[in-house]
PDB file of C-alpha atoms in Angstrom:
ATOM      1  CA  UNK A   1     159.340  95.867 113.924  1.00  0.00           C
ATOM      2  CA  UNK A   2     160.124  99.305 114.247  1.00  0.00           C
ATOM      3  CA  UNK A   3     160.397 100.545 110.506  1.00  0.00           C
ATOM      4  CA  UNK A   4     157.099  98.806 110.629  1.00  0.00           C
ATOM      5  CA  UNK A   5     155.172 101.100 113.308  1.00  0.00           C
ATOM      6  CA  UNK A   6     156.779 104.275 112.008  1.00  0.00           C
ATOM      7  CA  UNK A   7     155.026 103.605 108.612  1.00  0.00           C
ATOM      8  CA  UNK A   8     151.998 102.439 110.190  1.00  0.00           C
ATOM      9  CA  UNK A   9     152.207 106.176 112.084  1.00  0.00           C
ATOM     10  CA  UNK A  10     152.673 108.139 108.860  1.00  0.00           C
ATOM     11  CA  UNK A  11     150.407 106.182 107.251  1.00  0.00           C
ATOM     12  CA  UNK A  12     147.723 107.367 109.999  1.00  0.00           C
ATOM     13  CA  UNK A  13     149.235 110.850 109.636  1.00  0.00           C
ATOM     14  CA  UNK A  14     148.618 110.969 106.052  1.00  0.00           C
ATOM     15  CA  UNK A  15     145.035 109.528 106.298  1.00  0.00           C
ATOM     16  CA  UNK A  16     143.920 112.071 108.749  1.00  0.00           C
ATOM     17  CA  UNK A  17     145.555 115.245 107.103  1.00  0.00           C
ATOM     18  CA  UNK A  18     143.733 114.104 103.405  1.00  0.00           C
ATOM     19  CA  UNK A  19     140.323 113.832 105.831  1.00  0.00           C
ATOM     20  CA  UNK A  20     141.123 117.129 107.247  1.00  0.00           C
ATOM     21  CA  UNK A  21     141.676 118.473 103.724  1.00  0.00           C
ATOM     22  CA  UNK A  22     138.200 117.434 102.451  1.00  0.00           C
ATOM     23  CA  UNK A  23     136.627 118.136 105.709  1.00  0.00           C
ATOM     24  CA  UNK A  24     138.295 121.980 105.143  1.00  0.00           C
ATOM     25  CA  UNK A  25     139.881 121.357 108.325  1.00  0.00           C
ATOM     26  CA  UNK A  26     136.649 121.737 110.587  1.00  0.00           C
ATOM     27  CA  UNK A  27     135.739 119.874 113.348  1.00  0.00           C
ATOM     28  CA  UNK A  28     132.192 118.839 113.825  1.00  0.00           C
ATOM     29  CA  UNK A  29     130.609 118.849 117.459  1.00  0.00           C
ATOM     30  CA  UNK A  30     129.008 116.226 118.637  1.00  0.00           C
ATOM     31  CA  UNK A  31     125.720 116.584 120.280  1.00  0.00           C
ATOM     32  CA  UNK A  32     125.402 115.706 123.937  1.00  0.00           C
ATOM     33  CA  UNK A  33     122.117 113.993 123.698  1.00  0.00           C
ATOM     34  CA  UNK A  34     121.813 112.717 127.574  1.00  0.00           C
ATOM     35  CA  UNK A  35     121.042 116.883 128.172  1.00  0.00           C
ATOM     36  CA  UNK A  36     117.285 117.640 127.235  1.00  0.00           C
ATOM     37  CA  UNK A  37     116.878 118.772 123.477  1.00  0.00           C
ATOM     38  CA  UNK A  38     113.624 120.620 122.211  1.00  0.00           C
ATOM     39  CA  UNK A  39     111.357 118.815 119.881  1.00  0.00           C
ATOM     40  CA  UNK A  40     107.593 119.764 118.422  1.00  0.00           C
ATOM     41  CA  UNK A  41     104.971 117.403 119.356  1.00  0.00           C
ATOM     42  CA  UNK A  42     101.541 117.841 120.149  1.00  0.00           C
ATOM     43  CA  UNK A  43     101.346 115.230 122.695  1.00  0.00           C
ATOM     44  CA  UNK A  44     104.339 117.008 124.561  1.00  0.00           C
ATOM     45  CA  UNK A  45     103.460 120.745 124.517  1.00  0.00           C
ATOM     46  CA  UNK A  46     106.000 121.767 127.132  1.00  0.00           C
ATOM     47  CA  UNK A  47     109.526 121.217 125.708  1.00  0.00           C
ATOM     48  CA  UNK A  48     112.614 121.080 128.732  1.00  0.00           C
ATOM     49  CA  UNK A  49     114.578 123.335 126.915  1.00  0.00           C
ATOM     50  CA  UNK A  50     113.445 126.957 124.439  1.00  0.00           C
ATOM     51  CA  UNK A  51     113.750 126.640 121.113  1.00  0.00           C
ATOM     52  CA  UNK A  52     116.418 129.283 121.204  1.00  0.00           C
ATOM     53  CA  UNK A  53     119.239 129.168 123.311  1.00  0.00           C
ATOM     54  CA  UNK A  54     121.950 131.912 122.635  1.00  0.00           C
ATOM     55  CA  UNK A  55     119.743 134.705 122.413  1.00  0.00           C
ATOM     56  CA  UNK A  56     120.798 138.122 120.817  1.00  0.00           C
ATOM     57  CA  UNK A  57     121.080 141.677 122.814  1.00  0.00           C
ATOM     58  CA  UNK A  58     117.564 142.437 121.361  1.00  0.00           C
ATOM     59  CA  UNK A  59     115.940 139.103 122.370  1.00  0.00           C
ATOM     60  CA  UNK A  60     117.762 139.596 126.179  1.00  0.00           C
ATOM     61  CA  UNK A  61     115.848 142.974 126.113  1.00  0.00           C
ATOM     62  CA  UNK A  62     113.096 141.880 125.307  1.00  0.00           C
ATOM     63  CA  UNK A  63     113.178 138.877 127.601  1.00  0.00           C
ATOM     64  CA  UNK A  64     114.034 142.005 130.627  1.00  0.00           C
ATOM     65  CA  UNK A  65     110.827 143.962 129.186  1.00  0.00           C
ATOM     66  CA  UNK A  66     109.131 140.151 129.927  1.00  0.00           C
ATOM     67  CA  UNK A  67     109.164 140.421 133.669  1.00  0.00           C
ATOM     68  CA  UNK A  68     107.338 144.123 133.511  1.00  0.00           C
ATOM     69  CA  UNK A  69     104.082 144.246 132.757  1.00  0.00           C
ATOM     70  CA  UNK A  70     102.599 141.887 130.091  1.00  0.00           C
ATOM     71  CA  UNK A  71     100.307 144.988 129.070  1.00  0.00           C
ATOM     72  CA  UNK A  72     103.162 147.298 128.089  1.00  0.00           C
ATOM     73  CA  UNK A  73     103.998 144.672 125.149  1.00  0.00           C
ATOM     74  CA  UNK A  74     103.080 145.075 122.008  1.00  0.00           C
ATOM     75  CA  UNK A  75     101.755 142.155 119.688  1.00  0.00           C
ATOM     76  CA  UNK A  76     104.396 141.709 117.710  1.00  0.00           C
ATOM     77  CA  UNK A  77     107.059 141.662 121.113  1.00  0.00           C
ATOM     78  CA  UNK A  78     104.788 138.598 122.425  1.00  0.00           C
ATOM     79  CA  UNK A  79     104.987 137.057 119.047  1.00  0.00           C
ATOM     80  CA  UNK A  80     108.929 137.361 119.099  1.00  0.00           C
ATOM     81  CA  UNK A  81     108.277 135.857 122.753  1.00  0.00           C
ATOM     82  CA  UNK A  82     106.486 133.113 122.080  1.00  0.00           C
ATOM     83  CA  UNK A  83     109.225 131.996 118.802  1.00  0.00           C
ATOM     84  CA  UNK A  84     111.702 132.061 121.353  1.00  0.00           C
ATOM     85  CA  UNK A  85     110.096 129.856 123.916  1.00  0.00           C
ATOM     86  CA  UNK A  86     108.509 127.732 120.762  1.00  0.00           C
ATOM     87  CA  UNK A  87     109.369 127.242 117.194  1.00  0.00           C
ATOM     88  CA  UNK A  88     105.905 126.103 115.925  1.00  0.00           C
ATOM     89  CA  UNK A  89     102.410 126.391 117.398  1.00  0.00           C
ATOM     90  CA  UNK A  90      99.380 124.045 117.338  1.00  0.00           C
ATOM     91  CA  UNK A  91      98.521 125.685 114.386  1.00  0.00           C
ATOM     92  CA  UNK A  92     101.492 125.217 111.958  1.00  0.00           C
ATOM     93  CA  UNK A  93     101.748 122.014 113.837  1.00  0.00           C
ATOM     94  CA  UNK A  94      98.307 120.446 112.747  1.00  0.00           C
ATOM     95  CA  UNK A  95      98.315 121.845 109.061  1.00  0.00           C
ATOM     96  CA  UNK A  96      98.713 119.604 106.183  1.00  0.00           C
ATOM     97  CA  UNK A  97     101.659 119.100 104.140  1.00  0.00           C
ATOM     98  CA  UNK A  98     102.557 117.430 100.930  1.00  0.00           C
ATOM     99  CA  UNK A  99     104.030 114.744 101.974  1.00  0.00           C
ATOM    100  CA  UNK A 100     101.271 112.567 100.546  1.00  0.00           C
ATOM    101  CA  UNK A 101     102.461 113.275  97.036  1.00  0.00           C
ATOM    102  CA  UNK A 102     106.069 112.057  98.013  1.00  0.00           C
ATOM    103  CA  UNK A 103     105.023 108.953  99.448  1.00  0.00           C
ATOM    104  CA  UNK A 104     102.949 108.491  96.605  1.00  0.00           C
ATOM    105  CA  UNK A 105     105.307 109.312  93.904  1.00  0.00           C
ATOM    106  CA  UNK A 106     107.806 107.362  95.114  1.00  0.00           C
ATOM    107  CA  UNK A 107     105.737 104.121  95.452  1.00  0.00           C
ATOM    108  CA  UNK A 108     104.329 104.524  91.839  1.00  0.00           C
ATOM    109  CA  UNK A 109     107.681 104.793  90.977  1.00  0.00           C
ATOM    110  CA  UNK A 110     108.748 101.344  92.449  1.00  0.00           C
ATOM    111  CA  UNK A 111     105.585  99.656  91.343  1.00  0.00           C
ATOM    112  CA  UNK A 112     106.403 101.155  87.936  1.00  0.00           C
ATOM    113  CA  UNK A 113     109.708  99.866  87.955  1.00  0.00           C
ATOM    114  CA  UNK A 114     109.002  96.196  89.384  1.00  0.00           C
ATOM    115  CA  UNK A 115     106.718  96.368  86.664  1.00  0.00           C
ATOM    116  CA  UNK A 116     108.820  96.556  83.666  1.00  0.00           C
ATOM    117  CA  UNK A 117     111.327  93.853  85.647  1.00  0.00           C
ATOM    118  CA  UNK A 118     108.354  91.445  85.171  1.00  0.00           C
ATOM    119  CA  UNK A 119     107.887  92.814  81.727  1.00  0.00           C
ATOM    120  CA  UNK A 120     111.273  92.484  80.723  1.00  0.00           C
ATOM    121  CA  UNK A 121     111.711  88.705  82.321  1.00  0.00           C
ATOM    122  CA  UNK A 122     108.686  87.666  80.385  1.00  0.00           C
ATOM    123  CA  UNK A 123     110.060  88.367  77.117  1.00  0.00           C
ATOM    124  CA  UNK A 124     113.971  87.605  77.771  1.00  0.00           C
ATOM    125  CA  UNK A 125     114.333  85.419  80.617  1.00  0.00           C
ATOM    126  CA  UNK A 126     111.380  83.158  80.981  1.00  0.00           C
ATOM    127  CA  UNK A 127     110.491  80.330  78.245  1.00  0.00           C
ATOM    128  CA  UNK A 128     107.311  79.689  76.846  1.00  0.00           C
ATOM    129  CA  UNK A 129     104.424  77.970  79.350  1.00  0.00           C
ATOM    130  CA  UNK A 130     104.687  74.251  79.385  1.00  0.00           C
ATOM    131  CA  UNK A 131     101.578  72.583  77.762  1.00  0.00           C
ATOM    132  CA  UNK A 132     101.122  70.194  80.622  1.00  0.00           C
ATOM    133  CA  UNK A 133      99.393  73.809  82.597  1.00  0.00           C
ATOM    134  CA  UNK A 134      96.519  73.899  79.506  1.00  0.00           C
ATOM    135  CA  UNK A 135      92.870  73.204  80.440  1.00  0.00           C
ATOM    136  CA  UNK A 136      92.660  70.036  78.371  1.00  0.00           C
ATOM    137  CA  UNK A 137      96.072  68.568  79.359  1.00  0.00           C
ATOM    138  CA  UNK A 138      94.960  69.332  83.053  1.00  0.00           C
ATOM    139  CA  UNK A 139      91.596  68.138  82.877  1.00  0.00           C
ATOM    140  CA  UNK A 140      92.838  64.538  80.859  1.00  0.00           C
ATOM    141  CA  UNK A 141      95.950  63.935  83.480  1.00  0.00           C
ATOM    142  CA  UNK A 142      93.167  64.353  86.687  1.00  0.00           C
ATOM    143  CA  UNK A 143      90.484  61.595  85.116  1.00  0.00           C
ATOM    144  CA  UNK A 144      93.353  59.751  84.066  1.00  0.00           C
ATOM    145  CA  UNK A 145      94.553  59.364  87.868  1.00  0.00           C
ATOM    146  CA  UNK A 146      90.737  59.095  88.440  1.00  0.00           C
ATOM    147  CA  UNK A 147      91.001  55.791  86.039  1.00  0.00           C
ATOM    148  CA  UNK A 148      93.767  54.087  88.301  1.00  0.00           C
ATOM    149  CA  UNK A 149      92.147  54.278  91.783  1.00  0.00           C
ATOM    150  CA  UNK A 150      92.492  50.954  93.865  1.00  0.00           C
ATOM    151  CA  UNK A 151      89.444  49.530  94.266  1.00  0.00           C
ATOM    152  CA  UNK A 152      86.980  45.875  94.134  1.00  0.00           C
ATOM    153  CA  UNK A 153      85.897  44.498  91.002  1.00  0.00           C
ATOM    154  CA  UNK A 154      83.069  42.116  91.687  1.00  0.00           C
ATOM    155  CA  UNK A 155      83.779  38.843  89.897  1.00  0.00           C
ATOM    156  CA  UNK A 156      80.970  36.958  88.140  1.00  0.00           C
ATOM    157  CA  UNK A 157      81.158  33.896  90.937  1.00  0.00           C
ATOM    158  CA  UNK A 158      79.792  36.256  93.726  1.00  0.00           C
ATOM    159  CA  UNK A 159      83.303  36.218  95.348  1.00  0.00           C
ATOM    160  CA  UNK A 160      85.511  39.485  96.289  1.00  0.00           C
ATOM    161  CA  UNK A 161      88.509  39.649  94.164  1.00  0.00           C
ATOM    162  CA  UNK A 162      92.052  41.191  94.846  1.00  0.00           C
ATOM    163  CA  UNK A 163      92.027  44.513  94.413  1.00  0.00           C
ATOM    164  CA  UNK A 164      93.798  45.977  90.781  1.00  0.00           C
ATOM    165  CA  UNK A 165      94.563  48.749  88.349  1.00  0.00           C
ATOM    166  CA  UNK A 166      91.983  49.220  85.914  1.00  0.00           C
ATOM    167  CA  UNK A 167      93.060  51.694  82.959  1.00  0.00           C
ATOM    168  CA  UNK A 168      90.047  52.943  81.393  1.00  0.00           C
ATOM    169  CA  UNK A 169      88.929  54.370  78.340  1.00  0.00           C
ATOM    170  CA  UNK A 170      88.631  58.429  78.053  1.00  0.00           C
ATOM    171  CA  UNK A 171      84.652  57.898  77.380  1.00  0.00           C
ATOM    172  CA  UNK A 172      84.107  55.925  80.567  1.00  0.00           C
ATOM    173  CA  UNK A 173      86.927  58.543  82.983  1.00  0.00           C
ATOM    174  CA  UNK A 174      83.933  61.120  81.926  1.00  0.00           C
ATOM    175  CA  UNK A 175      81.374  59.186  82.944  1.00  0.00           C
ATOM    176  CA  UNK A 176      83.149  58.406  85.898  1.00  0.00           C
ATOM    177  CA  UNK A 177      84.176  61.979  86.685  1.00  0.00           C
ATOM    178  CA  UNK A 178      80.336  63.312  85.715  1.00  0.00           C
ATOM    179  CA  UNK A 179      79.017  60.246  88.456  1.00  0.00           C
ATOM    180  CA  UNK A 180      81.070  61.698  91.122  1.00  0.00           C
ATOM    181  CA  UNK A 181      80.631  65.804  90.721  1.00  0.00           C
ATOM    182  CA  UNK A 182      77.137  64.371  91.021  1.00  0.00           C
ATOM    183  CA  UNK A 183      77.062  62.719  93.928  1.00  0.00           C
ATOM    184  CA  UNK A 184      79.590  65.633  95.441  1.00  0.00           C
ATOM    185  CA  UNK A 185      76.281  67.859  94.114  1.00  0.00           C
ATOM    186  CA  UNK A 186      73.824  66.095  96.305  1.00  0.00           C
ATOM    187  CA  UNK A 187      75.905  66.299  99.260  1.00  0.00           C
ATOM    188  CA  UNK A 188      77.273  62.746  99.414  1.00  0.00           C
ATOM    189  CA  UNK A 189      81.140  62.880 101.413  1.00  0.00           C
ATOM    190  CA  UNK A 190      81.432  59.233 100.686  1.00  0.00           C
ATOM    191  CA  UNK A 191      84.619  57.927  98.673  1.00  0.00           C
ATOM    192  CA  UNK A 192      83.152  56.762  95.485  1.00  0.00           C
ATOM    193  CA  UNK A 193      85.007  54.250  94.307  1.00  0.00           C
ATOM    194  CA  UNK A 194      84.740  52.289  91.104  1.00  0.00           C
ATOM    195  CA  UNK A 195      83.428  49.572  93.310  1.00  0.00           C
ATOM    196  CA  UNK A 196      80.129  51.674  94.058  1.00  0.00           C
ATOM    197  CA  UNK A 197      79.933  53.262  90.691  1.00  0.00           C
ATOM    198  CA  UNK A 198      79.812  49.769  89.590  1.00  0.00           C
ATOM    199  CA  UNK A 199      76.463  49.363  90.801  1.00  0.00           C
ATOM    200  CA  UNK A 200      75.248  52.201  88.890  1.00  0.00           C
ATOM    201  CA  UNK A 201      72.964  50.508  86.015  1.00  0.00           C
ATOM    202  CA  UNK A 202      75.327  50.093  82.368  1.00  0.00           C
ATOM    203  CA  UNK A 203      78.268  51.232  83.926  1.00  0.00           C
ATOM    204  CA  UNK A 204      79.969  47.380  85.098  1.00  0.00           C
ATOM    205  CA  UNK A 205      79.369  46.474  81.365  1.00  0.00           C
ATOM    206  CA  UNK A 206      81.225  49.631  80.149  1.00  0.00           C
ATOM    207  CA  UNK A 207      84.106  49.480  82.214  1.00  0.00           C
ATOM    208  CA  UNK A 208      84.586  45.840  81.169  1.00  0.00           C
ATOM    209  CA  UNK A 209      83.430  46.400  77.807  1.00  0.00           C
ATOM    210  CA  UNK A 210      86.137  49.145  77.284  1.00  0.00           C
TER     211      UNK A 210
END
């Protein structure tokens, strides 16, 4: 237990000398940041706290020469007194920068890059589109399922049957599917089942025909 803490300690030792080492043996200061900092914003003119704080023996002078007359200063002196108090004015504040080009760079860049991920999975990680998303493979699967509705047939004795499945022929899905974009076309929000298409003039004697 013992041997165990003592080279846990010089283990901790040895850790904080190599950090020392690369650190060249400074220590950093924290920042108290509960006291009042100074910051430039426009909304917020008045910071708590001048820009600078340790001043030099010129800039005490010159803050002694303050509380004279302001007309005894020269240009330049309220200039130096004003950097003191402030580090930017509304001037430098409300000037444009380049950030623009940054921001911009760096999202052409990403959009650049995401681009030639999608390039690259397109050739070497993605297979070839299956034929079942072609026009004519979509288009023959939808008046297929058209063709299988549930629906009456009207039998030739004038009584309802049981409803069935009914494949039909390519020829007559078009028909059907041509019959119903019509009646969508005229405004109809019925169903239209095979039932009511078979009413339509012809079209009993080609479904049962085919």
């Amino acid at each position: 237990m013992l041997a165990t803490r003592v080279f846990s300690l010089i283990g901790k030792r040895a850790f904080s000398t190599s950090v020392c080492v690369r650190a060249h043996g400074s220590v950093v200061k924290s920042e108290d940041f509960a006291l009042p900092s100074y910051v430039d914003r426009r909304d917020y003119p008045l910071p708590d706290v001048a820009h600078v704080k340790n001043l030099s023996a010129s800039q005490k002078a010159l803050k002694e020469k303050e509380k004279a007359s302001w007309s005894s200063l020269s240009i330049d002196e309220k200039v130096e007194l004003y950097r003191i108090k402030f580090n930017e004015s509304f001037a430098e504040m409300n000037r444009s920068t380049n950030e623009w080009k940054t921001v911009v760079g760096t999202a052409l860049f990403f959009i650049g890059f995401t681009a030639l991920i999608l390039i690259w999975e397109k050739h070497y990680v993605y297979g070839p589109i299956p034929h079942t998303f072609e026009e004519e493979w979509v288009v023959t699967s939808m008046l297929k399922r058209a063709g299988y509705y549930l629906c009456h047939v009207p039998c030739l004795s004038g009584s309802g049957c049981f409803p069935e499945l009914i494949p039909l022929s390519p020829s007559c899905l078009r028909g059907l599917f041509c019959l119903w974009s019509a009646e969508e076309d005229t405004g109809s929000r019925h169903t239209a089942g095979i039932a009511e298409w078979g009413t339509t003039t012809g079209l009993l004697d080609l479904i049962l025909g085919s």
